[in-house]
Structure formats: C-alpha cells, structure tokens
Tab-separated table of C-alpha atoms in Angstrom:
chain	number	residue	atom	x	y	z
J	90	MET	CA	42.405	-4.791	-16.846
J	91	ARG	CA	45.015	-1.870	-17.337
J	92	ILE	CA	45.600	-1.139	-20.671
J	93	ARG	CA	49.176	-0.014	-21.795
J	94	GLY	CA	48.624	1.352	-25.412
J	95	VAL	CA	47.274	0.896	-28.752
J	96	CYS	CA	48.631	-2.139	-30.199
J	97	GLY	CA	46.528	-4.952	-30.639
J	98	LEU	CA	44.158	-6.852	-32.939
J	99	VAL	CA	41.641	-5.980	-35.465
J	100	ALA	CA	39.054	-8.896	-36.383
J	101	ALA	CA	36.930	-8.067	-39.220
J	102	VAL	CA	36.605	-4.286	-39.693
J	103	ALA	CA	36.644	-3.610	-35.669
J	104	LEU	CA	39.554	-1.703	-34.607
J	105	LEU	CA	40.616	-3.374	-31.163
J	106	ALA	CA	43.079	-1.584	-28.916
J	107	ALA	CA	45.177	-4.425	-27.243
J	108	GLY	CA	47.502	-4.229	-24.702
J	109	CYS	CA	51.347	-3.463	-25.135
J	110	ALA	CA	52.865	-0.604	-27.234
J	111	SER	CA	54.400	0.415	-23.688
J	112	GLY	CA	57.777	2.167	-24.529
J	113	PRO	CA	58.908	5.200	-26.589
J	114	ALA	CA	60.190	2.574	-29.299
J	115	GLY	CA	60.315	-1.245	-30.186
J	116	PRO	CA	60.100	-3.632	-32.778
J	117	GLY	CA	58.960	-2.172	-35.787
J	118	GLY	CA	59.811	1.285	-35.262
J	119	ASP	CA	58.957	4.368	-33.304
J	120	ALA	CA	56.092	4.184	-30.911
J	121	LYS	CA	55.283	7.614	-30.428
J	122	ALA	CA	52.759	7.917	-33.369
J	123	ALA	CA	50.884	4.634	-32.399
J	124	ALA	CA	50.604	5.742	-28.818
J	125	GLY	CA	49.008	8.987	-29.638
J	126	ASP	CA	45.564	8.074	-29.010
J	127	ALA	CA	46.013	5.550	-26.266
J	128	ASN	CA	44.206	7.454	-23.748
J	129	ALA	CA	41.088	7.939	-25.851
J	130	ALA	CA	41.255	4.085	-26.822
J	131	ALA	CA	42.028	2.711	-23.256
J	132	GLY	CA	38.247	3.018	-22.017
J	133	GLY	CA	36.828	0.856	-24.581
J	134	ALA	CA	39.604	-1.803	-25.334
J	135	LYS	CA	38.592	-3.950	-22.384
J	136	ALA	CA	35.132	-4.097	-24.407
J	137	ALA	CA	36.660	-4.454	-27.660
J	138	ALA	CA	39.068	-7.465	-26.884
J	139	VAL	CA	36.067	-9.274	-25.651
J	140	ASP	CA	34.167	-8.814	-28.881
J	141	ALA	CA	36.900	-10.015	-30.673
J	142	THR	CA	36.929	-13.358	-29.394
J	143	ALA	CA	33.155	-14.244	-30.317
J	144	GLY	CA	34.133	-15.195	-33.686
J	145	ALA	CA	37.405	-16.352	-35.653
J	146	ALA	CA	36.345	-13.933	-38.752
J	147	TYR	CA	39.192	-13.198	-41.119
J	148	PRO	CA	40.876	-11.043	-42.142
J	149	VAL	CA	42.477	-10.396	-38.737
J	150	ARG	CA	44.869	-7.551	-37.888
J	151	VAL	CA	47.569	-7.466	-35.129
J	152	ALA	CA	49.851	-5.082	-34.588
J	153	ASP	CA	53.605	-5.039	-33.222
J	154	CYS	CA	55.168	-2.557	-30.454
J	155	ALA	CA	55.136	0.713	-32.720
J	156	GLY	CA	51.404	0.085	-34.016
J	157	LYS	CA	52.581	-1.291	-37.204
J	158	GLN	CA	49.935	-3.807	-38.531
J	159	THR	CA	50.033	-7.523	-40.178
J	160	VAL	CA	47.131	-8.767	-41.980
J	161	PHE	CA	45.914	-12.361	-41.575
J	162	GLU	CA	43.599	-13.556	-44.146
J	163	ALA	CA	43.349	-17.034	-42.946
J	164	ALA	CA	45.120	-19.166	-40.055
J	165	PRO	CA	48.657	-19.895	-40.436
J	166	LYS	CA	49.582	-23.379	-41.558
J	167	ARG	CA	53.218	-23.628	-40.726
J	168	ILE	CA	54.255	-21.762	-37.903
J	169	VAL	CA	57.765	-21.605	-35.945
J	170	THR	CA	58.179	-20.443	-32.445
J	171	SER	CA	61.346	-18.426	-31.080
J	172	ASN	CA	61.582	-20.836	-27.688
J	173	ALA	CA	59.552	-23.161	-25.214
J	174	SER	CA	57.371	-20.361	-23.788
J	175	ALA	CA	55.548	-19.607	-27.179
J	176	LEU	CA	55.462	-23.261	-28.395
J	177	GLU	CA	54.013	-24.326	-25.030
J	178	LEU	CA	51.013	-21.422	-25.847
J	179	LEU	CA	50.363	-22.685	-29.182
J	180	LEU	CA	50.204	-26.259	-27.649
J	181	GLU	CA	47.866	-25.081	-25.485
J	182	LEU	CA	45.550	-23.372	-27.568
J	183	GLY	CA	45.532	-26.662	-30.095
J	184	ALA	CA	47.417	-25.416	-32.757
J	185	GLY	CA	50.258	-27.939	-32.161
J	186	GLU	CA	49.455	-29.485	-35.435
J	187	ARG	CA	50.753	-26.343	-36.871
J	188	LEU	CA	54.020	-26.438	-35.648
J	189	ILE	CA	56.941	-27.073	-38.141
J	190	GLY	CA	59.960	-25.753	-35.724
J	191	THR	CA	61.382	-24.236	-32.630
J	192	GLY	CA	64.402	-22.548	-31.309
J	193	PHE	CA	65.117	-22.591	-27.308
J	194	PRO	CA	63.412	-26.140	-27.385
J	195	PRO	CA	61.719	-27.328	-24.086
J	196	GLY	CA	64.185	-29.398	-21.856
J	197	ALA	CA	62.827	-33.142	-20.514
J	198	GLY	CA	60.188	-32.128	-17.821
J	199	TYR	CA	59.621	-28.502	-19.099
J	200	LEU	CA	56.466	-28.846	-20.548
J	201	PRO	CA	53.359	-30.133	-18.707
J	202	ALA	CA	52.730	-33.615	-18.854
J	203	GLU	CA	49.649	-33.602	-21.145
J	204	LEU	CA	51.892	-31.581	-23.584
J	205	ALA	CA	55.144	-33.185	-23.592
J	206	ALA	CA	54.755	-35.619	-25.943
J	207	ARG	CA	53.132	-33.323	-28.498
J	208	GLY	CA	56.136	-30.738	-27.750
J	209	ALA	CA	59.007	-33.569	-28.386
J	210	LYS	CA	57.660	-34.241	-32.023
J	211	VAL	CA	58.161	-30.186	-32.776
J	212	PRO	CA	61.485	-30.132	-34.909
J	213	VAL	CA	64.247	-28.205	-33.213
J	214	LEU	CA	65.433	-25.677	-35.436
J	215	GLY	CA	68.164	-24.159	-32.818
J	216	ASP	CA	69.259	-24.976	-29.448
J	217	MET	CA	69.260	-21.649	-28.806
J	218	VAL	CA	68.078	-18.706	-31.230
J	219	ILE	CA	67.363	-20.258	-34.534
J	220	ALA	CA	69.910	-18.669	-36.982
J	221	LYS	CA	68.831	-16.550	-39.524
J	222	GLU	CA	68.998	-18.542	-42.917
J	223	LYS	CA	67.385	-21.407	-41.227
J	224	LEU	CA	64.512	-19.622	-40.006
J	225	LEU	CA	64.127	-17.970	-43.443
J	226	GLY	CA	64.312	-20.922	-45.210
J	227	SER	CA	62.116	-22.969	-42.757
J	228	GLY	CA	59.043	-22.904	-45.057
J	229	ALA	CA	57.061	-21.603	-42.318
J	230	ASP	CA	54.093	-18.627	-42.671
J	231	LEU	CA	54.219	-17.407	-39.472
J	232	TYR	CA	57.359	-16.806	-36.849
J	233	ILE	CA	55.990	-16.010	-33.113
J	234	ASP	CA	58.639	-13.994	-31.742
J	235	THR	CA	59.470	-13.582	-27.947
J	236	PHE	CA	62.638	-11.696	-28.011
J	237	GLY	CA	61.770	-8.460	-29.875
J	238	ALA	CA	65.206	-7.096	-31.230
J	239	MET	CA	67.633	-9.087	-29.276
J	240	SER	CA	70.760	-9.965	-31.132
J	241	MET	CA	71.093	-13.430	-32.700
J	242	GLY	CA	74.648	-13.554	-31.414
J	243	GLY	CA	77.260	-16.584	-31.914
J	244	GLY	CA	78.031	-15.105	-35.294
J	245	MET	CA	74.467	-16.027	-36.865
J	246	GLY	CA	74.397	-12.781	-38.663
J	247	GLY	CA	71.634	-11.031	-36.874
J	248	PRO	CA	67.791	-11.346	-37.000
J	249	PRO	CA	65.933	-11.155	-40.142
J	250	SER	CA	64.631	-8.069	-41.187
J	251	GLU	CA	60.881	-7.382	-41.679
J	252	GLN	CA	61.911	-6.990	-45.561
J	253	GLU	CA	63.518	-10.350	-45.494
J	254	PHE	CA	60.525	-12.152	-43.590
J	255	THR	CA	58.379	-10.869	-46.401
J	256	ALA	CA	60.541	-11.973	-49.330
J	257	ALA	CA	60.393	-15.276	-47.316
J	258	GLY	CA	56.446	-15.367	-47.082
J	259	ILE	CA	56.871	-15.375	-43.211
J	260	LYS	CA	54.467	-13.263	-40.833
J	261	HIS	CA	56.335	-11.885	-38.018
J	262	LEU	CA	54.108	-11.951	-34.952
J	263	TYR	CA	56.024	-10.751	-31.593
J	264	LEU	CA	54.904	-11.470	-28.048
J	265	LEU	CA	54.241	-8.112	-27.263
J	266	SER	CA	54.353	-8.878	-23.265
J	267	THR	CA	57.838	-9.667	-23.472
J	268	ALA	CA	59.115	-8.467	-26.758
J	269	CYS	CA	58.560	-4.799	-26.385
J	270	PRO	CA	60.397	-2.571	-24.388
J	271	ALA	CA	58.758	-1.300	-21.219
J	272	GLY	CA	59.570	1.834	-21.514
J	273	GLY	CA	58.259	4.997	-19.651
J	274	LYS	CA	58.657	4.785	-15.770
J	275	ALA	CA	55.164	2.607	-15.163
J	276	ALA	CA	55.943	-0.438	-13.474
J	277	ARG	CA	53.977	-3.889	-14.650
J	278	THR	CA	51.910	-4.876	-11.568
J	279	ASP	CA	49.436	-7.381	-13.861
J	280	LEU	CA	49.403	-9.887	-16.074
J	281	ALA	CA	47.038	-8.057	-18.709
J	282	GLU	CA	49.842	-7.814	-21.458
J	283	VAL	CA	50.110	-11.423	-21.179
J	284	GLU	CA	46.468	-12.456	-21.363
J	285	GLN	CA	46.282	-9.795	-24.285
J	286	ASP	CA	48.836	-11.892	-26.144
J	287	VAL	CA	47.043	-14.911	-25.446
J	288	LYS	CA	44.001	-13.409	-27.056
J	289	ARG	CA	45.847	-11.986	-30.120
J	290	LEU	CA	47.352	-15.505	-30.682
J	291	GLY	CA	43.781	-17.155	-30.447
J	292	ALA	CA	42.529	-14.365	-32.774
J	293	VAL	CA	45.617	-15.286	-35.324
J	294	THR	CA	45.061	-19.080	-34.996
J	295	GLY	CA	41.547	-19.262	-35.177
J	296	THR	CA	41.272	-20.423	-31.648
J	297	LEU	CA	39.581	-17.636	-29.873
J	298	ALA	CA	37.341	-19.813	-27.669
J	299	ARG	CA	40.115	-21.612	-26.305
J	300	ALA	CA	42.133	-18.656	-25.898
J	301	ASP	CA	39.076	-16.976	-23.900
J	302	GLU	CA	39.037	-20.339	-21.430
J	303	LEU	CA	43.130	-19.947	-20.790
J	304	VAL	CA	42.794	-16.372	-19.970
J	305	ALA	CA	39.935	-17.162	-17.828
J	306	ALA	CA	42.073	-19.936	-15.981
J	307	MET	CA	44.663	-17.099	-15.146
J	308	THR	CA	42.629	-14.562	-14.144
J	309	ALA	CA	40.930	-17.215	-11.554
J	310	LYS	CA	44.106	-18.049	-10.213
J	311	THR	CA	45.696	-14.538	-9.855
J	312	ASP	CA	42.077	-13.002	-8.587
J	313	ARG	CA	42.183	-15.551	-5.898
J	314	VAL	CA	45.578	-14.833	-4.473
J	315	THR	CA	44.748	-10.838	-5.106
J	316	ALA	CA	41.429	-11.723	-3.030
J	317	ALA	CA	43.590	-13.680	-0.277
J	318	LEU	CA	45.994	-10.949	-0.006
J	319	ALA	CA	43.437	-7.896	-0.156
J	320	GLY	CA	44.350	-6.851	3.545
J	321	LEU	CA	48.394	-7.142	3.077
J	322	GLY	CA	49.693	-3.631	3.791
J	323	ALA	CA	52.459	-2.476	2.436
J	324	ASP	CA	54.333	-3.221	5.285
J	325	ARG	CA	53.754	-6.745	5.235
J	326	ARG	CA	54.960	-6.727	1.408
J	327	PRO	CA	58.673	-8.820	2.188
J	328	GLY	CA	61.507	-7.363	-0.530
J	329	TYR	CA	62.338	-9.851	-2.789
J	330	PHE	CA	65.208	-10.144	-5.220
J	331	PHE	CA	64.965	-12.401	-8.694
J	332	PHE	CA	68.527	-14.184	-8.558
J	333	ASP	CA	69.290	-14.424	-12.643
J	334	PHE	CA	71.807	-17.317	-11.751
J	335	ASP	CA	72.272	-18.115	-15.685
J	336	ALA	CA	73.044	-14.170	-16.185
J	337	GLY	CA	76.353	-14.594	-14.538
J	338	THR	CA	77.783	-14.148	-11.176
J	339	LYS	CA	80.164	-11.700	-11.683
J	340	GLN	CA	77.780	-8.746	-11.926
J	341	PRO	CA	74.089	-9.454	-11.066
J	342	MET	CA	71.218	-8.995	-13.630
J	343	ALA	CA	68.363	-7.072	-11.490
J	344	VAL	CA	64.940	-7.230	-12.921
J	345	CYS	CA	63.258	-3.880	-13.375
J	346	GLY	CA	59.665	-2.842	-12.770
J	347	GLY	CA	58.878	-3.288	-16.885
J	348	GLN	CA	59.819	-6.943	-16.743
J	349	VAL	CA	56.754	-9.411	-16.532
J	350	ALA	CA	58.242	-10.826	-13.330
J	351	ASN	CA	57.895	-7.622	-11.724
J	352	ALA	CA	53.812	-8.008	-12.254
J	353	VAL	CA	54.290	-11.778	-11.111
J	354	VAL	CA	56.238	-10.616	-7.659
J	355	THR	CA	53.794	-7.722	-7.344
J	356	LEU	CA	50.521	-9.957	-7.811
J	357	ALA	CA	52.165	-12.344	-5.103
J	358	GLY	CA	52.648	-10.043	-2.404
J	359	ALA	CA	56.144	-9.040	-2.674
J	360	ARG	CA	58.202	-6.062	-3.431
J	361	ASN	CA	60.619	-6.570	-6.043
J	362	VAL	CA	63.567	-4.620	-4.440
J	363	PHE	CA	64.979	-3.348	-7.968
J	364	ALA	CA	61.213	-2.259	-9.063
J	365	GLY	CA	62.385	1.394	-9.065
J	366	CYS	CA	64.910	0.609	-12.445
J	367	GLU	CA	63.505	1.467	-15.668
J	368	GLY	CA	62.895	-0.900	-18.254
J	369	ASP	CA	62.867	-4.799	-18.212
J	370	PHE	CA	66.679	-5.807	-17.049
J	371	LYS	CA	69.917	-3.775	-15.751
J	372	PRO	CA	72.749	-4.736	-14.398
J	373	VAL	CA	73.512	-3.761	-10.567
J	374	SER	CA	76.298	-4.502	-8.508
J	375	TRP	CA	76.395	-7.102	-5.484
J	376	GLU	CA	76.577	-4.195	-3.538
J	377	ASP	CA	73.280	-3.023	-4.369
J	378	VAL	CA	72.134	-6.220	-3.527
J	379	VAL	CA	73.277	-6.259	-0.173
J	380	ALA	CA	72.039	-2.453	-0.002
J	381	ALA	CA	68.548	-3.622	-0.806
J	382	ASP	CA	68.894	-6.456	1.749
J	383	PRO	CA	66.030	-8.773	0.100
J	384	ASP	CA	63.759	-11.035	2.505
J	385	TRP	CA	63.307	-13.713	0.108
J	386	ILE	CA	65.661	-14.952	-2.961
J	387	GLN	CA	64.343	-16.647	-5.868
J	388	LEU	CA	67.013	-18.920	-7.446
J	389	GLY	CA	66.005	-18.040	-11.404
J	390	VAL	CA	67.398	-21.209	-13.115
J	391	ARG	CA	66.671	-22.000	-16.650
J	392	ASN	CA	65.501	-25.692	-17.389
J	393	ARG	CA	68.350	-27.918	-17.883
J	394	GLY	CA	66.764	-30.725	-19.547
J	395	SER	CA	66.071	-33.173	-17.023
J	396	ALA	CA	64.879	-33.049	-13.178
J	397	GLU	CA	68.356	-33.787	-11.857
J	398	ALA	CA	70.426	-31.405	-13.776
J	399	THR	CA	67.985	-28.292	-13.034
J	400	ALA	CA	68.423	-29.372	-9.555
J	401	ARG	CA	72.077	-29.346	-9.727
J	402	ALA	CA	71.948	-25.660	-10.901
J	403	PHE	CA	69.430	-24.590	-7.980
J	404	ASP	CA	72.204	-26.477	-5.752
J	405	GLU	CA	74.971	-24.326	-7.524
J	406	ALA	CA	73.089	-21.061	-7.276
J	407	GLU	CA	72.253	-21.718	-3.614
J	408	GLN	CA	75.762	-22.302	-2.983
J	409	PHE	CA	77.189	-19.243	-4.618
J	410	LEU	CA	74.910	-16.829	-2.917
J	411	ARG	CA	76.121	-18.784	0.617
J	412	THR	CA	80.155	-18.462	-0.356
J	413	ASN	CA	80.197	-15.260	-1.900
J	414	PRO	CA	81.431	-12.759	0.348
J	415	ALA	CA	79.325	-10.412	-0.787
J	416	THR	CA	76.126	-12.137	-0.181
J	417	ARG	CA	76.637	-14.782	2.703
J	418	GLU	CA	75.549	-12.647	5.323
J	419	LEU	CA	72.336	-11.569	3.955
J	420	ALA	CA	69.664	-12.703	6.301
J	421	ALA	CA	67.844	-14.331	3.533
J	422	VAL	CA	70.778	-16.286	2.904
J	423	ARG	CA	71.569	-17.447	6.274
J	424	GLN	CA	68.388	-18.296	6.984
J	425	GLY	CA	67.639	-20.325	3.880
J	426	ARG	CA	64.798	-18.121	2.311
J	427	PHE	CA	65.330	-19.083	-1.185
J	428	LEU	CA	62.578	-19.965	-3.726
J	429	ARG	CA	63.313	-22.470	-6.274
J	430	ILE	CA	61.298	-21.418	-9.635
J	431	GLY	CA	62.318	-21.654	-12.906
J	432	SER	CA	63.464	-18.460	-14.739
J	433	GLU	CA	60.962	-19.101	-18.057
J	434	VAL	CA	58.071	-19.313	-15.825
J	435	THR	CA	58.703	-15.905	-14.336
J	436	THR	CA	60.715	-13.588	-16.581
J	437	ILE	CA	58.807	-14.804	-19.860
J	438	ALA	CA	55.135	-14.312	-20.283
J	439	GLY	CA	53.057	-17.050	-20.583
J	440	LEU	CA	50.096	-18.874	-19.284
J	441	ARG	CA	52.554	-20.334	-16.228
J	442	ASN	CA	53.106	-17.028	-14.529
J	443	ALA	CA	49.707	-16.978	-12.916
J	444	ASP	CA	50.921	-20.505	-11.271
J	445	THR	CA	54.054	-18.860	-10.353
J	446	VAL	CA	52.249	-15.919	-8.920
J	447	GLN	CA	50.511	-18.657	-6.645
J	448	GLN	CA	53.605	-20.397	-5.691
J	449	ILE	CA	55.389	-17.595	-4.538
J	450	ALA	CA	52.364	-15.844	-2.662
J	451	HIS	CA	51.789	-19.358	-0.808
J	452	THR	CA	55.615	-19.316	0.240
J	453	LEU	CA	55.745	-16.286	1.266
J	454	HIS	CA	52.108	-15.600	3.273
J	455	PRO	CA	51.189	-19.426	3.854
J	456	ASP	CA	48.942	-18.081	6.194
J	457	LEU	CA	47.011	-16.257	3.631
J	458	VAL	CA	47.475	-18.273	0.374
J	459	LYS	CA	46.869	-22.000	1.491
J	460	ASP	CA	47.084	-23.483	-2.008
J	461	GLY	CA	50.485	-22.917	-4.278
J	462	ARG	CA	49.363	-24.777	-7.071
C-alpha cells in the first residue's frame, strides 16, 4: 500500500503512520513539519495500520492533514456527517444509530438498497453544506468533514474554526483522502488513502473489525481489475475525460492528478487526459478538452434525488456535448463513447470508488474485465 505521509491514527500508545498529509498545507495548518519524517515512517506504516485494527482500545489519536492530533477517549455517540458519502461509510461501519444529522443528504436511490431505510432516518441539517450555527448547535460530539477548508457559501458565515468546534464540544475529523489538498506533483494512482480513512473511522468509532472487512472487499475488487489488466500497455490505455456537468458548462473543470478520481480512472485502465495538472481540480477551456481529444467521456452528474431526475441530468450533459460547437466533432462525442456514472462515487472518496473502478474497466476493456459489478 502506498503511503503519502505521516497523518494517521494512534491506538493506545502505538503511533501509527497512516496515509494522507500529502500537501504543503491543508486543514489544520502547515504540513511541512508533520511530513518531515514521512520517508522514515512509510516503511512501517502498513504494518502499523494492520496492528491498529486488532483491537478497539482507547484512547485513539487521529491526525488531520497537517499532523495535528485529536484524541478520542471513547467512541463518539452523536455524529454529524458533511455529506452522503460520509454518511454511507458510517452506515456501512455499523455506526448508523449514532448519526444525528447530515448535510448534502442522499437522494432517493443514491444509497445501496440495504442502507436506504436507515439513511432516510438521519435528520437533514442542510440540503447543502450545513450552516455554521446549525452545526455548532447540533449537539454532536463528532463532525466528519469531507470538504476540508471549502467555503460554506450562501451567506452561511464560513466554516467553524477549530476553536469554535472545541467550544461546542465537537471533535472535527477530516476524510483525509478528500479533504487534504493533494499538493506536490505526485498523482494519486490507487485508493490507499481511501482505505486508510475507513480504518481511521473504524478505530474512532470502535468498529475496527467491520472496517477491515470493508477494506478487504474494496481491495479484492480493485485487485481483480489490476490482475485482469496486468498486460495492458500504455498504448492501450484510452484517454479519459471526466466532464463535471454540475460545475458548469461555460468553462469545464478538469479533474487533476491529485484527485481521487485520477486513482479510479488509472486503476480502471484509462489515462486521465488532465492528470498533469497539480492539485484536485483546475478550470480549463473547451479548447483544452478538444486538444486532449479523449477517447471516452464520463458524464459526471450528481444524484438528483430520483432515478428519473438523474437520468434527465445525464441526458442534458450528453446533449450539451453533442450540440456544443467546441465538442460536437470530438470522436468520443460522435461515436457516443459516454459513461453515465455519478460524480459522488468517482470524485468523493468512499467504498464505492472500487465499484466505479470495476464499472469503468468493464466498459473500456470488456475483453479483459468481464464483470462490471
């Protein structure tokens, strides 16, 4: 497993280097000091992470993107999640009864069928990002944050400061694979950080055994794809463009090498045509897209709350590319080489990233990857 840094978790007295402080700065402050011993720690980090799942001893210490640690003396009892992806992970871990609210709630049909009823019972604290005062007054003892330092927008007053979280009695835990800035020039090419997030949450919530099961299932899926594509040369990796329809059509937003979607696309046997840009996302031009001439285009659409509404959004995204003067002559557009896969399971770290790898790989390489499930 590739390790990006030294942010991670400590169970009991054992320091565990887990994987994310990947950039020069991020939520929590300056990461340079935290990353100083990364090379020395990386060699033993994988073994340490495995040891951490052997028991549920407290205290548990987790670090943010900058290496700043938060100590959990016991499992949290009242959890708020920033979005449906984090909510889904808590439900999968078996900690759903502790959820007291979420932002960006899952629309109808978003959650797997076995989780849908439980997910529907979680109170919605915000249709988008939870307003600052509502979050601080929620009564939560843990807030799981997928977004890092993104602006709250909408006149909501900005995200709470760490001092405000502390004053409200809320511990603040980032999903490092999404909230930490990628930084540097190394592209993400696997789901190691996502797997580490699952284990970190398992340690914090006392659901370590279940976290191990979930990670093993993810790894099994991606390993099967990797084995099937083992003989795939670079010349057989088609160019791939993630079209973030919901980010706007006037200026396309490219998925860069540091985004988790780059890992998904790479594992699936494709080549992200914008992997060379640094960080997570970058505004580009339609001329840039045309110059990249992708072989396949994923219609990145967020769940609209129902299967019918989401299907209409996919139709709209495809219609835009077919009628836009800048893109309608692209070979991928003329030949209908589109993938209709939701944005959330591609660009937001979560368990279903592994399913997306399978789905993309099966579509692009059906002769090698027989099963897209």
